[in-house]
Coordinates of C-alpha atoms in Angstrom, one line a residue:
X17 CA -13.0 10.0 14.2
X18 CA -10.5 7.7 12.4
X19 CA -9.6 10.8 10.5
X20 CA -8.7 12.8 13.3
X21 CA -6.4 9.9 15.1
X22 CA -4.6 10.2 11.6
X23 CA -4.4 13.8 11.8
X24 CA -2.7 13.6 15.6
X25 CA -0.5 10.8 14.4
X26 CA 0.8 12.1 11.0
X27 CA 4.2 13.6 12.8
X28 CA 7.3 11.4 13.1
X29 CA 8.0 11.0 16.7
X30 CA 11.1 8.0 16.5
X31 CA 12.7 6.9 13.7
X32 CA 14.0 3.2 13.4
X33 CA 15.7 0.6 11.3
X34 CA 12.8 -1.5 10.0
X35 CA 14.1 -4.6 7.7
X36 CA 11.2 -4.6 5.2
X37 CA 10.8 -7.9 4.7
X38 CA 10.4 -9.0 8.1
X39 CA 8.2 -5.9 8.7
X40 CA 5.7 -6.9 6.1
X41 CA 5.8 -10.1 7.3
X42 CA 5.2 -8.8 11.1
X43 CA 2.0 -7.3 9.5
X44 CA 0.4 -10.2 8.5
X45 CA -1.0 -11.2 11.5
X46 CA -4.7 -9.7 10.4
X47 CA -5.1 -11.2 7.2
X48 CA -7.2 -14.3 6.5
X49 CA -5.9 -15.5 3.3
X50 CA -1.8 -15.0 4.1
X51 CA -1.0 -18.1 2.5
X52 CA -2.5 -16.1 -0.9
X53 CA 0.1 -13.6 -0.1
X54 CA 3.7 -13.8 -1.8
X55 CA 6.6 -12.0 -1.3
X56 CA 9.5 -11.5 -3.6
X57 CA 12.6 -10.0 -2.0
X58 CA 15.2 -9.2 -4.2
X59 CA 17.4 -7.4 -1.4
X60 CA 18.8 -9.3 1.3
X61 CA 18.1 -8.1 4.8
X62 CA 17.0 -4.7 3.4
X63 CA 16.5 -2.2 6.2
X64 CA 15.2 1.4 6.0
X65 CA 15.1 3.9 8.8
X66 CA 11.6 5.9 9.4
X67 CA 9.0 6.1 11.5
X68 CA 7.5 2.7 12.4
X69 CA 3.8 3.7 13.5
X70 CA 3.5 5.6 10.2
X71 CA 4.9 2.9 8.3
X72 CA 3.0 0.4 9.6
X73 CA -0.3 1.9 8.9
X74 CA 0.9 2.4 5.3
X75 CA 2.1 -1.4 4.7
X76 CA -1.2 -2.8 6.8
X77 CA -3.3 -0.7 4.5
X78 CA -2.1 -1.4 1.2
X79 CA -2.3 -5.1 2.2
X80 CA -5.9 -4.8 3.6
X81 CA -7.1 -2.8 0.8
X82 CA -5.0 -4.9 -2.3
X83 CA -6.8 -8.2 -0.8
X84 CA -9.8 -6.7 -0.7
X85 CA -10.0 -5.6 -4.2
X86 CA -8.4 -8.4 -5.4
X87 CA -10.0 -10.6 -8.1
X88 CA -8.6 -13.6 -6.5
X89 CA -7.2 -12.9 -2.8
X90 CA -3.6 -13.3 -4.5
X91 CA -0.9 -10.5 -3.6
X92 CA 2.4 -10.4 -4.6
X93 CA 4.8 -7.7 -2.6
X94 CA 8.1 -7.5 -4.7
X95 CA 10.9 -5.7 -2.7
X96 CA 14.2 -4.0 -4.5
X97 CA 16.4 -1.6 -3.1
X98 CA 14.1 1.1 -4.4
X99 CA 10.7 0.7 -4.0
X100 CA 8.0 -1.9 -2.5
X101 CA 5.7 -3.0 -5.1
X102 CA 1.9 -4.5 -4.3
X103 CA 0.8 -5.9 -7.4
X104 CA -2.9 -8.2 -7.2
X105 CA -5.5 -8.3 -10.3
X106 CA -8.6 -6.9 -10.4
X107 CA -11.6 -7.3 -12.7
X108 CA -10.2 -4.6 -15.7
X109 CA -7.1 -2.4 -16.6
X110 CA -7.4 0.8 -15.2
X111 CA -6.7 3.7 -17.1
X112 CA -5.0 6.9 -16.1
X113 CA -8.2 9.0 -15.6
X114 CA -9.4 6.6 -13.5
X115 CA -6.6 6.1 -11.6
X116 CA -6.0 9.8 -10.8
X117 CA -9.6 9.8 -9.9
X118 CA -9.4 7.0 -7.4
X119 CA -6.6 8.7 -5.9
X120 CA -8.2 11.6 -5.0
X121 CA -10.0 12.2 -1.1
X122 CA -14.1 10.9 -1.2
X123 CA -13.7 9.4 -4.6
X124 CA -15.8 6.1 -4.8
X125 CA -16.8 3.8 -7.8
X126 CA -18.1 0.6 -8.1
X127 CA -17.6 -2.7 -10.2
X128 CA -18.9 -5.6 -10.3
X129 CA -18.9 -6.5 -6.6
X130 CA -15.9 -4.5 -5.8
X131 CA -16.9 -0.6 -4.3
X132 CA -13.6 1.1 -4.9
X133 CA -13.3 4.4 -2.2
X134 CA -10.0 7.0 -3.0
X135 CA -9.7 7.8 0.6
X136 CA -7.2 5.0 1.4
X137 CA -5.2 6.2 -1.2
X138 CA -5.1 9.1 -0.9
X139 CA -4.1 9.0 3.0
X140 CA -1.2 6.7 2.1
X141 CA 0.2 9.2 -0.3
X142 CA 0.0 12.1 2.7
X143 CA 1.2 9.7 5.4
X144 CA 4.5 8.6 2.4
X145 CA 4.7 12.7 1.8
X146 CA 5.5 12.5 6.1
X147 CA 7.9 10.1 5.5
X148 CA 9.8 11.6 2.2
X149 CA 8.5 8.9 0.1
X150 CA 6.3 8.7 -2.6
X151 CA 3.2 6.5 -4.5
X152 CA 3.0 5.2 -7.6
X153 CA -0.6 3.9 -8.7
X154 CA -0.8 1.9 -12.2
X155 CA -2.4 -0.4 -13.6
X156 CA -2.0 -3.3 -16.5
X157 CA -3.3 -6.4 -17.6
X158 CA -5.6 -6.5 -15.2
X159 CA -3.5 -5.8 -12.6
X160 CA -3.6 -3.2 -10.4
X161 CA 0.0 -1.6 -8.6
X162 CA 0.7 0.4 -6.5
X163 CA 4.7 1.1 -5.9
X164 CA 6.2 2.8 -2.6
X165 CA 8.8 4.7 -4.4
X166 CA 11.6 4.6 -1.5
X167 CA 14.5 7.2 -3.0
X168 CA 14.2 10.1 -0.9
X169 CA 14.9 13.6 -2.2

């Protein structure tokens, strides 16, 4: 059901200036643990125009999903002029074959007491495709990151 409201909502109806930082910030409203929650901005009163609903769901997710899976409940969202970076740690490195796995549609895995499921990803790399924007998954020292690579063809 969830799937097809995506479906109907993947087009961009109204494009707007969003200033990221404030935007995330807007978002936080649902999360327990904000305090845990630290952003880095490294562009003063950086804007970008897109679609808002579409954007939202993307920032909202990646927050949900990075706490969730978090070691901790720590997030830190760095912001440049390029990209949005959600960076938290998780239990192990991942490697790249596990990585491209996760990222693919149905894909789940567990560890430890974390139940990892590849359809989030996944649907924020189709609803940044919309948007002319990309993901970058990767992982190190126990971190896990995933980058919203803002540079538009």
């Amino acid at each position: 059901d969830w799937l097809l409201n995506l479906a109907e909502t993947m087009q961009i109806t109204d494009k707007t200036d969003i200033n990221i930082e404030n935007f995330i910030k807007k978002n936080l409203y649902f999360i327990e643990w904000t305090q845990n929650i630290e952003i880095i901005n490294n562009e003063f009163n950086f804007s970008i125009y897109t679609d808002e609903l579409l954007f939202e769901r993307v920032i909202k997710n990646l927050i949900e999903n990075a706490i969730k899976y978090s070691l901790d409940k720590h997030l830190k969202i760095i912001i440049s002029s390029d990209k949005i970076i959600f960076e938290n740690n998780i239990h192990t490195t991942l490697d790249k074959q596990k990585i491209d796995q996760i990222l693919t549609k149905f894909y789940s895995w567990s560890y430890n007491d974390s139940k990892w499921n590849g359809i989030w990803l996944s649907m924020i790399q189709e609803i940044l495709k919309t948007l002319w924007y990309s993901l970058n998954i990767k992982s190190e020292n126990n971190k896990f990151i995933a980058e919203i690579i803002l540079k538009t063809p």
